[in-house]
Short mmCIF file of C-alpha atoms in Angstrom, two decimals:
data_model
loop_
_atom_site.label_atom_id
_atom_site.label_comp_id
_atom_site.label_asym_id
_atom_site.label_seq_id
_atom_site.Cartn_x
_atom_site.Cartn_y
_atom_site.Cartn_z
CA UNK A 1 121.92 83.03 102.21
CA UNK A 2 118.90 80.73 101.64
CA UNK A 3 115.63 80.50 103.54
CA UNK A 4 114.93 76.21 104.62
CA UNK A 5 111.43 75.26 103.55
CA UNK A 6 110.63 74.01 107.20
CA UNK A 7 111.34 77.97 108.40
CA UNK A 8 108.73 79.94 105.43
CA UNK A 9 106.09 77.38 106.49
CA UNK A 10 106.55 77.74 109.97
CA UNK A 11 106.94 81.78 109.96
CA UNK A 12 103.22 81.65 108.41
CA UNK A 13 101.72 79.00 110.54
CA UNK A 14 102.83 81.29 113.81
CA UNK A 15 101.14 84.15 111.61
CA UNK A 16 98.08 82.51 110.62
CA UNK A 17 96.97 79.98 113.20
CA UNK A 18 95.26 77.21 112.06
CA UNK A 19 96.70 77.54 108.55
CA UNK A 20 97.59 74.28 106.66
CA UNK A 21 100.42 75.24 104.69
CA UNK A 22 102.59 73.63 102.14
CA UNK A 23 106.05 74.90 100.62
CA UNK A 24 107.62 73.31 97.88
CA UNK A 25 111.43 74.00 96.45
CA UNK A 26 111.17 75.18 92.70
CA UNK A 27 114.67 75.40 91.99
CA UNK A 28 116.50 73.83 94.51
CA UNK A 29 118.43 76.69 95.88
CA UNK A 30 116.76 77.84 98.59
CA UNK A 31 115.33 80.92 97.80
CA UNK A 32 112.58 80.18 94.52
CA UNK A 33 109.77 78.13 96.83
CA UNK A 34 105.91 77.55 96.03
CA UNK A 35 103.04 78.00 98.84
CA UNK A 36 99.84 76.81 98.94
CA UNK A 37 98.43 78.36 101.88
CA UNK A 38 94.68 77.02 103.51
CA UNK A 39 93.24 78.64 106.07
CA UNK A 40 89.55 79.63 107.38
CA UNK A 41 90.76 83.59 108.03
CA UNK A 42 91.23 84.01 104.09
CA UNK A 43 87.31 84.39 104.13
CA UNK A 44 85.40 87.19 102.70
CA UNK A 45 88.92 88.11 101.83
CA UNK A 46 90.42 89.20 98.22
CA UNK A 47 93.12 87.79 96.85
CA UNK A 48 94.95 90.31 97.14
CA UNK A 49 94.13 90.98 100.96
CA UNK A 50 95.05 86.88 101.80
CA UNK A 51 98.59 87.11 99.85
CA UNK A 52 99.61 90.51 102.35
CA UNK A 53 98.31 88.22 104.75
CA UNK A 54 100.99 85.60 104.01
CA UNK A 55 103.76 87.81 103.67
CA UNK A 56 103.13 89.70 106.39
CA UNK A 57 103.22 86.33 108.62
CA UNK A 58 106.84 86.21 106.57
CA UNK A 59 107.66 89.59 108.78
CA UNK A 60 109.59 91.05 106.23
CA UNK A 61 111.27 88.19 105.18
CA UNK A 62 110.21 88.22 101.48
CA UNK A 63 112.41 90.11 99.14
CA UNK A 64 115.28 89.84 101.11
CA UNK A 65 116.32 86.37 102.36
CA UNK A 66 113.17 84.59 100.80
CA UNK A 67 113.91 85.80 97.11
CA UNK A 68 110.90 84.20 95.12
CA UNK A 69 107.81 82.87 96.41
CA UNK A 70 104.43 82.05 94.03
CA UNK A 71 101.71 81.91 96.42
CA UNK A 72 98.10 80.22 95.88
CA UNK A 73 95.77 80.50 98.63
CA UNK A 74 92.53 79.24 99.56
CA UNK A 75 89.62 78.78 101.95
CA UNK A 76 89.12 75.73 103.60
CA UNK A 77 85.31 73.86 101.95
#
């Protein structure tokens, strides 16, 4: 079963309010997407800390129905 683009960004705009978010298909197939995830809480963050951020605003979603997803995230200027 495949995870819809429209869903991923909307799971992590509910989990990161005020995020601008933007999800791209790699494959085609529903479950190998791209991220690109803005938002003003990523500050004084690492890297690492803003990606558990993301998936945890997936709730558990990542691994199992969303199989792939390359994140890049970033702080608003």
């Amino acid at each position: 079963m495949a995870m819809e683009a429209a869903e991923i960004e909307r799971l992590i705009k509910q989990g990161l309010p005020g995020a601008d978010v933007s999800i791209r298909d790699l494959a085609g197939d529903g479950n190998h997407y791209a991220a690109t995830v803005t938002c003003e809480s990523f500050r004084g963050k690492s890297r690492v800390q803003q990606h558990q951020m993301v998936y945890a605003a997936l709730q558990g979603q990542m691994g199992g129905i969303l199989h792939a997803l390359a994140l890049q995230t970033n702080v608003p200027e």
